[in-house]
XYZ file of C-alpha atoms in Angstrom:
559
model
C -2.745 -7.905 -12.201
C -3.554 -11.444 -11.091
C -1.520 -12.892 -8.202
C -1.944 -16.627 -7.642
C -0.912 -18.736 -4.665
C -1.359 -22.438 -3.962
C -1.481 -22.500 -0.154
C -3.100 -20.404 2.551
C 0.269 -19.363 3.997
C 1.270 -18.011 0.581
C -2.077 -16.264 0.177
C -1.743 -14.518 3.546
C 1.781 -13.324 2.728
C 0.397 -11.343 -0.225
C -2.935 -10.388 1.336
C -1.268 -8.514 4.202
C 0.023 -5.941 1.688
C -3.408 -5.247 0.163
C -5.902 -2.498 1.009
C -9.500 -1.644 0.046
C -10.231 -5.335 -0.559
C -13.520 -6.733 -1.862
C -14.336 -10.399 -2.372
C -15.295 -11.306 -5.942
C -16.859 -14.596 -7.043
C -16.145 -15.883 -10.553
C -18.890 -17.687 -12.529
C -17.161 -20.998 -11.783
C -17.377 -20.271 -8.041
C -13.745 -19.241 -7.458
C -13.503 -16.603 -4.716
C -10.824 -13.917 -5.001
C -9.809 -10.859 -3.015
C -9.573 -7.802 -5.256
C -7.901 -4.649 -3.996
C -4.808 -2.467 -4.231
C -1.219 -2.497 -3.044
C -0.701 0.966 -1.474
C 1.861 2.908 -3.473
C 1.574 0.712 -6.580
C -0.472 1.566 -9.634
C -2.192 -1.795 -10.108
C -5.484 -3.369 -9.157
C -4.706 -6.856 -7.833
C -6.877 -9.972 -7.949
C -5.554 -12.548 -5.474
C -6.556 -16.217 -5.643
C -5.634 -19.413 -3.812
C -5.548 -22.252 -6.349
C -4.782 -25.227 -4.132
C -1.978 -27.684 -5.057
C -1.328 -29.459 -8.393
C -0.733 -28.104 -11.874
C -4.236 -28.977 -13.097
C -6.004 -26.873 -10.475
C -3.547 -24.036 -10.992
C -4.121 -24.014 -14.764
C -7.920 -23.992 -14.456
C -8.030 -21.179 -11.902
C -5.428 -19.146 -13.803
C -7.274 -19.323 -17.111
C -10.682 -18.403 -15.712
C -9.197 -15.551 -13.653
C -7.295 -14.078 -16.600
C -10.443 -14.116 -18.737
C -12.701 -12.636 -16.048
C -10.446 -9.678 -15.226
C -8.862 -9.263 -18.680
C -5.597 -9.266 -16.746
C -2.373 -7.759 -18.022
C -0.020 -10.005 -16.083
C 0.141 -12.976 -13.717
C 2.474 -13.523 -10.785
C 2.569 -16.941 -9.141
C 3.886 -16.434 -5.616
C 4.638 -19.069 -3.013
C 7.071 -21.654 -1.686
C 9.202 -24.371 -3.247
C 11.875 -26.947 -2.412
C 15.519 -26.246 -3.281
C 17.438 -28.660 -5.506
C 20.843 -26.947 -5.373
C 23.237 -26.938 -2.424
C 24.094 -23.222 -2.817
C 20.478 -22.155 -2.205
C 19.477 -21.495 1.394
C 16.182 -21.559 3.252
C 14.409 -18.227 2.770
C 16.130 -17.513 -0.555
C 13.919 -16.679 -3.522
C 14.015 -18.491 -6.871
C 12.406 -16.744 -9.835
C 11.814 -19.119 -12.736
C 13.964 -18.281 -15.741
C 12.370 -21.412 -17.205
C 9.629 -23.812 -16.052
C 10.024 -27.519 -16.808
C 7.074 -29.897 -16.805
C 9.096 -32.881 -15.665
C 6.395 -35.524 -16.111
C 6.533 -35.428 -19.900
C 8.249 -38.484 -21.365
C 8.026 -42.026 -22.735
C 8.413 -45.177 -20.620
C 9.627 -48.307 -22.447
C 11.805 -51.368 -21.928
C 14.771 -49.065 -22.472
C 13.731 -46.977 -19.471
C 12.401 -43.431 -19.261
C 13.037 -40.997 -22.115
C 12.250 -37.343 -21.279
C 10.103 -35.313 -23.638
C 10.808 -31.834 -22.261
C 8.055 -29.254 -21.997
C 9.438 -25.862 -21.018
C 8.176 -22.273 -20.733
C 10.217 -19.086 -20.413
C 9.054 -15.597 -19.353
C 9.021 -12.803 -21.917
C 12.231 -10.830 -22.382
C 10.874 -7.666 -20.726
C 9.970 -9.705 -17.627
C 13.439 -11.282 -17.690
C 14.993 -7.820 -17.609
C 12.596 -6.629 -14.919
C 13.657 -9.465 -12.603
C 17.343 -8.767 -13.179
C 16.871 -5.071 -12.478
C 14.837 -5.691 -9.314
C 17.462 -8.147 -8.094
C 20.159 -5.467 -8.455
C 18.194 -2.488 -7.111
C 16.547 -2.574 -3.673
C 15.132 -6.108 -4.003
C 13.667 -6.034 -0.475
C 11.921 -2.661 -0.519
C 8.672 -4.384 0.570
C 10.175 -6.611 3.245
C 9.611 -5.342 6.798
C 12.946 -4.505 8.500
C 12.229 -6.755 11.473
C 11.236 -9.754 9.347
C 14.757 -11.003 8.745
C 18.165 -10.239 10.229
C 19.910 -11.138 6.959
C 18.452 -10.486 3.550
C 17.837 -13.562 1.366
C 19.389 -13.961 -2.064
C 17.427 -13.978 -5.319
C 18.242 -16.721 -7.854
C 16.982 -16.398 -11.428
C 17.112 -20.074 -12.471
C 14.856 -22.839 -13.838
C 12.141 -24.504 -11.769
C 10.918 -28.092 -12.256
C 7.184 -28.577 -11.774
C 5.084 -31.715 -11.383
C 2.292 -33.187 -9.294
C 4.449 -35.140 -6.833
C 5.199 -33.826 -3.335
C 8.881 -34.624 -2.932
C 10.138 -35.554 0.532
C 13.095 -37.843 -0.135
C 16.376 -36.880 -1.796
C 17.027 -40.375 -3.170
C 13.589 -40.840 -4.743
C 13.249 -41.942 -8.342
C 11.484 -38.699 -9.247
C 14.353 -36.572 -7.965
C 16.907 -38.738 -9.738
C 14.902 -38.255 -12.947
C 14.867 -34.468 -12.475
C 18.631 -34.388 -11.878
C 19.255 -36.539 -14.948
C 17.012 -34.727 -17.441
C 16.626 -31.215 -15.935
C 19.867 -30.827 -14.033
C 19.887 -27.015 -14.187
C 16.634 -26.815 -12.183
C 17.218 -24.939 -8.925
C 13.854 -25.629 -7.262
C 10.782 -27.819 -7.530
C 7.076 -27.063 -7.068
C 3.651 -28.468 -7.993
C 1.897 -25.592 -9.799
C 4.168 -23.471 -12.051
C 3.800 -25.756 -15.067
C 0.011 -25.533 -14.984
C 0.101 -21.759 -14.758
C 2.551 -21.553 -17.657
C 0.083 -23.522 -19.822
C -2.690 -21.032 -19.022
C -0.356 -18.143 -19.823
C 0.498 -19.673 -23.224
C -3.173 -19.446 -24.195
C -2.966 -15.656 -23.773
C -0.209 -14.611 -26.146
C 0.317 -11.074 -24.812
C 0.298 -12.246 -21.213
C 3.306 -11.505 -19.034
C 3.975 -13.860 -16.146
C 6.500 -14.883 -13.520
C 6.789 -17.702 -11.012
C 8.388 -16.406 -7.794
C 9.114 -19.011 -5.118
C 10.563 -18.720 -1.628
C 12.597 -21.719 -0.501
C 10.979 -23.462 2.486
C 12.696 -26.890 2.339
C 15.211 -29.007 0.431
C 12.755 -31.590 -0.939
C 14.006 -34.113 1.611
C 12.782 -36.064 4.630
C 13.160 -32.986 6.887
C 10.463 -31.048 5.050
C 7.758 -31.562 7.722
C 10.135 -30.490 10.511
C 11.130 -27.304 8.706
C 7.514 -26.480 7.865
C 6.566 -26.853 11.533
C 9.397 -24.467 12.481
C 7.896 -21.705 10.297
C 9.982 -22.069 7.151
C 6.922 -21.772 4.892
C 5.826 -18.479 6.496
C 9.313 -16.995 6.059
C 9.683 -18.239 2.479
C 6.210 -17.020 1.482
C 6.886 -13.597 3.018
C 10.142 -13.259 1.053
C 8.505 -14.353 -2.199
C 5.658 -11.851 -1.716
C 8.087 -9.016 -0.964
C 10.126 -9.646 -4.114
C 6.952 -10.021 -6.193
C 5.847 -6.548 -5.076
C 9.293 -5.175 -5.878
C 8.928 -6.486 -9.434
C 5.388 -5.138 -9.607
C 6.626 -1.680 -8.606
C 8.483 -1.321 -11.920
C 6.031 -3.208 -14.141
C 4.233 -0.871 -16.531
C 0.936 -1.638 -18.298
C 1.132 -2.281 -22.033
C -2.323 -0.920 -22.747
C -4.355 1.992 -21.444
C -7.282 0.853 -19.313
C -10.720 1.998 -20.549
C -12.601 4.519 -18.439
C -15.057 1.984 -17.044
C -12.430 -0.645 -16.309
C -11.779 -1.638 -12.683
C -8.135 -0.708 -13.288
C -8.971 2.845 -14.396
C -8.006 5.756 -12.130
C -10.389 6.275 -9.240
C -10.635 10.026 -9.893
C -13.750 10.751 -11.983
C -14.651 14.203 -13.298
C -18.212 15.461 -12.785
C -19.231 17.421 -15.867
C -19.819 21.159 -15.625
C -19.728 24.211 -17.907
C -16.449 25.755 -19.004
C -14.289 22.978 -17.553
C -10.617 23.698 -17.961
C -8.358 21.223 -19.849
C -6.353 20.561 -16.681
C -9.435 19.474 -14.737
C -10.595 17.202 -17.546
C -7.222 15.439 -17.431
C -8.015 13.925 -14.044
C -10.459 11.512 -15.654
C -8.379 10.505 -18.652
C -5.480 8.607 -17.148
C -3.022 8.215 -14.265
C -1.010 11.259 -15.437
C -2.504 14.742 -15.133
C -1.098 17.974 -16.533
C -1.374 21.221 -14.580
C -0.129 24.354 -16.412
C 2.865 22.631 -18.000
C 3.702 20.308 -15.066
C 2.769 16.630 -15.287
C 1.921 14.518 -12.225
C 1.695 10.734 -11.947
C -1.184 9.946 -9.567
C -0.577 7.353 -6.870
C -3.252 5.258 -5.203
C -3.357 5.074 -1.425
C -5.493 3.994 1.527
C -8.534 5.864 2.789
C -8.562 9.419 1.354
C -5.108 9.523 -0.276
C -6.761 9.143 -3.694
C -10.191 10.629 -3.386
C -12.920 12.730 -4.943
C -15.965 14.316 -3.343
C -18.698 16.714 -4.341
C -20.365 19.250 -2.060
C -23.141 21.020 -3.935
C -21.512 22.781 -6.870
C -17.954 22.271 -5.589
C -15.950 19.249 -6.735
C -12.773 18.365 -4.841
C -10.067 15.902 -5.873
C -6.855 14.884 -4.149
C -4.042 12.374 -4.638
C -0.420 11.693 -3.808
C 1.471 12.305 -7.049
C 4.953 12.240 -8.516
C 6.295 15.104 -10.592
C 7.230 13.838 -14.075
C 9.710 14.250 -15.513
C 11.596 15.424 -12.454
C 15.169 14.480 -13.355
C 15.519 12.744 -9.998
C 15.555 8.939 -9.902
C 14.688 9.003 -6.196
C 11.451 10.819 -6.917
C 9.939 14.207 -6.152
C 6.417 13.890 -4.789
C 3.503 16.189 -4.061
C 0.119 16.233 -2.374
C -2.048 17.318 -5.290
C -5.449 18.912 -4.656
C -7.913 20.492 -7.035
C -11.157 22.391 -6.525
C -13.602 22.796 -9.411
C -16.721 24.966 -9.463
C -19.225 23.113 -11.680
C -21.394 26.163 -12.410
C -20.483 29.586 -13.797
C -18.275 31.333 -11.248
C -20.135 33.573 -8.762
C -19.876 37.315 -8.828
C -17.167 39.315 -7.040
C -19.199 39.699 -3.828
C -20.000 36.007 -3.432
C -18.125 33.105 -1.840
C -15.328 31.931 -4.147
C -14.391 28.268 -3.501
C -11.323 28.510 -5.742
C -9.859 31.254 -3.565
C -9.637 28.785 -0.665
C -6.630 26.957 -2.131
C -4.912 30.266 -2.803
C -5.494 31.274 0.823
C -4.143 27.922 2.003
C -0.976 28.412 -0.044
C -0.488 31.850 1.538
C -1.014 30.351 4.989
C 1.453 27.521 4.302
C 4.119 30.044 3.386
C 3.515 32.160 6.485
C 3.588 29.112 8.800
C 6.692 27.630 7.118
C 5.064 24.471 5.889
C 4.006 22.424 4.077
C 6.062 23.791 1.159
C 4.127 24.949 -1.892
C 5.214 23.149 -5.091
C 2.671 24.694 -7.469
C -0.404 26.901 -7.336
C -2.485 27.537 -10.440
C -5.912 28.743 -11.431
C -7.468 28.109 -14.826
C -11.086 28.547 -15.826
C -13.379 27.043 -13.215
C -10.666 25.152 -11.309
C -7.747 25.812 -8.978
C -4.939 23.378 -8.155
C -2.514 23.341 -5.230
C 0.467 20.967 -4.980
C 2.257 20.723 -1.616
C 5.570 18.962 -1.067
C 5.333 15.317 0.026
C 8.604 13.865 1.413
C 10.218 10.814 -0.119
C 11.908 7.867 1.554
C 15.688 8.275 0.969
C 16.158 4.505 1.003
C 13.469 3.398 -1.448
C 12.840 6.661 -3.302
C 9.105 6.151 -2.765
C 6.745 8.653 -1.123
C 6.855 8.196 2.638
C 3.871 6.660 4.385
C 1.339 8.168 6.733
C 0.365 7.493 10.318
C -2.301 5.160 8.918
C 0.431 2.523 8.405
C 1.424 2.506 12.085
C -2.034 2.087 13.572
C -3.439 -1.384 14.354
C -5.980 -2.747 11.889
C -7.853 -4.919 14.391
C -9.141 -4.149 17.902
C -5.757 -4.573 19.544
C -3.327 -2.058 21.057
C -0.227 -0.833 19.247
C 3.085 -2.358 20.340
C 5.274 -0.143 22.615
C 7.799 0.849 19.940
C 5.128 1.982 17.494
C 3.239 3.706 20.295
C 6.329 5.750 21.145
C 6.676 6.735 17.472
C 3.007 7.749 17.303
C 3.057 9.760 20.551
C 6.289 11.551 19.617
C 5.008 12.260 16.116
C 1.660 13.646 17.262
C 3.506 15.897 19.706
C 5.261 17.379 16.653
C 1.881 17.819 14.972
C 0.455 19.518 18.081
C 3.319 21.999 17.941
C 2.351 22.995 14.401
C -1.314 23.208 15.409
C -0.264 25.723 18.070
C 1.080 28.025 15.354
C -2.085 27.510 13.331
C -4.235 28.395 16.357
C -2.132 31.477 17.159
C -3.014 32.761 13.688
C -6.741 32.275 14.336
C -7.100 29.065 12.301
C -7.848 25.402 12.991
C -7.305 22.263 10.898
C -10.522 20.397 11.845
C -9.878 17.439 9.501
C -7.178 15.454 11.285
C -7.029 11.722 10.599
C -4.202 9.173 10.274
C -3.697 9.773 6.536
C -3.378 13.516 7.184
C -0.164 12.939 9.174
C 2.951 12.218 7.077
C 5.926 10.328 8.569
C 8.783 12.649 7.606
C 11.364 11.104 9.920
C 12.508 11.963 12.524
C 9.335 14.061 12.798
C 5.743 13.875 11.603
C 4.188 16.660 9.558
C 0.767 17.545 8.177
C 0.083 16.891 4.502
C -2.025 20.102 4.265
C -3.988 22.562 6.406
C -7.306 20.701 6.224
C -10.297 23.017 6.634
C -8.261 25.938 7.952
C -9.393 28.324 5.193
C -12.982 27.008 5.120
C -15.527 28.689 7.432
C -16.649 26.244 10.177
C -20.070 24.668 9.720
C -22.145 21.829 11.144
C -21.708 18.460 9.524
C -18.163 19.139 8.325
C -15.468 16.437 8.368
C -17.943 13.549 8.283
C -16.441 10.239 9.347
C -14.983 8.446 12.362
C -12.768 11.369 13.478
C -15.548 13.962 13.491
C -15.588 15.904 16.783
C -18.881 16.313 18.719
C -19.109 20.021 17.859
C -18.841 19.219 14.133
C -21.952 17.070 14.165
C -25.369 18.265 13.088
C -27.360 19.627 16.009
C -24.381 21.015 17.919
C -24.569 24.662 18.917
C -20.800 24.932 19.518
C -18.597 26.357 16.784
C -15.679 24.094 15.708
C -12.215 25.543 16.289
C -8.797 24.784 17.809
C -10.390 22.526 20.446
C -11.629 20.376 17.545
C -8.005 19.680 16.575
C -7.256 18.560 20.139
C -10.206 16.129 20.083
C -9.076 14.622 16.779
C -5.521 14.113 18.059
C -7.060 12.385 21.074
C -9.159 10.150 18.821
C -6.079 9.061 16.859
C -4.226 8.318 20.101
C -7.233 6.377 21.405
C -7.091 4.170 18.321
C -3.351 3.630 18.847
C -3.975 2.593 22.466
C -7.008 0.373 21.920
C -7.304 -0.403 18.200
C -10.711 1.355 18.249
C -11.958 4.830 17.401
C -13.790 6.411 20.382
C -17.565 6.199 20.142
C -20.372 7.450 22.408
C -21.319 4.776 24.944
C -17.997 2.919 24.876
C -16.231 2.702 28.250
C -13.312 5.068 28.713
C -9.814 3.677 28.213
C -8.219 2.987 31.612
C -4.688 2.165 30.516
C -2.359 -0.793 31.054
C 0.959 -1.517 32.703
C 2.886 -0.599 29.551
C 1.142 2.777 29.052
C 2.161 5.782 31.193
C -0.679 7.149 33.304
C 0.119 10.643 32.018
C -0.728 9.502 28.486
C -4.042 7.997 29.622
C -4.981 11.316 31.295
C -3.920 13.321 28.235
C -6.118 11.247 25.914
C -9.074 11.366 28.294
C -8.788 15.156 28.500
C -8.556 15.573 24.734
C -11.719 13.493 24.250
C -13.925 15.583 26.548
C -17.366 16.042 24.971
C -17.386 19.732 25.900
C -14.704 21.597 23.902
C -14.148 24.006 26.800
C -13.008 21.097 28.971
C -10.216 20.028 26.607
C -6.610 21.162 27.028
C -5.040 23.652 24.644
C -2.810 22.312 21.880
C 0.238 23.571 23.787
C -0.783 21.706 26.957
C -1.406 18.525 24.976
C 1.953 18.888 23.227
C 3.816 19.134 26.543
C 1.926 16.100 27.895
C 2.749 14.035 24.796
C 6.451 14.883 24.885
C 6.511 13.869 28.564
C 4.662 10.610 27.800
C 7.120 9.844 24.990
C 10.010 10.150 27.463
C 8.229 7.780 29.841
C 7.575 5.275 27.050
C 11.309 4.943 26.387
C 11.696 3.476 29.878
C 8.826 0.985 29.594
C 10.228 -2.577 29.414
C 9.173 -4.564 26.349
C 6.444 -7.179 26.856
C 7.608 -10.691 27.746
C 7.346 -13.204 24.898
């Protein structure tokens, strides 16, 4: 999927939704960001073309060829030409006019129309998205009233219009009087799309001005940012329902990220993980979803191969979606004898433990050949029907603290998690692999997606990564256990408070006026280097619930 924008403000409106981004340089020198939209099954190449139809056409053509793209979305801002269209509304081009085509003579200007229309399946996709949850990707706080979506023609040329009585606008009204908006790039992109017959494309434009003398004033007031944000949100809503027409080859960048390592006697269900986005496990099919960090992941530890992904049960007979956290363990050698360690038994033990602890719910447990698969229930969002997000989405991406409202949500949610960890500890187990993506936002509470390493014997070097506790590192003589879970909760809270993961040598967090002192002390205690100096999960839970109550009385920061 190629997403093109003309201006930086449009580019940033799309880029903020992307994850796992790498910069790619085309042979012509064009630089693009290539990554994913969490929750959507597309790889996205995002480019900023600059203004004018010529530039847009050249960048579009070279980008389509380089990535062998399936579809193109042109996302950005435009000027409204109709009085019933408001600032912030979105116009999707049902037709694109190149309004400069014509013949000038002594008789005046005679239009020679050049028009492009999207394919019928894209037409229907827009109409469906407009009817059904059109703003699923628009943040709730971004707009008090939802904009309208207009599926109407767009006029496109290389003139920046800033006067309602200009000759160019009079010409557009006379020859293309059904045009609802005007821009400077859609016509060029439509020409590039024509050269690729199977290409599907849409031009999606947020209204930032009325093509009049007040354009500069409205732009300065933030109208472009709002319009670009609305256009990006509706583009992602369309992309959610867009399905590929061809199956990506195994070595394509758009292929699933789960790759099977070969081994003897591999079962058919394990081989399916490498063949496409849908896997079949003992009669049940799952559609794999991509996600940030480890939500779509594979790793190998010696002879043990582990895979995991958020997945949807298909067909499930439920339009709102039934989702699961799908995990598979494969032993890539002949299975060991009866008196040896059996890695496949670990998932079976985890399923038994989930049932005894009353969560997460077991959807499916199967064992076939050299592999075992466990599917645990993953809650869905009742509004959008999509799988709910994880704590990863609430944490700051840059070294900056979380805002008070999100901090309250995080503290309250991790108190819920600590309560479950108490039950796990009472049974003689510990999670030892807590991280933001391991915590699922099942409102009004937060829950764990699985039991982590609870059924795996503790060992040095386990849980490598930024949330590894000191006792899990190589060289430590202390055995990981329930105190490890407390440290990892503290590390997540430290990131929420500072935007940084705690590291040796960094100064301790000392708090701020908007953070209760009790929360600062709780985090400091949880991050003690010596596990014996950390509070129990129960003590931390009580401290977090108390801090959450204090946070509700903290006044919001002054703007």
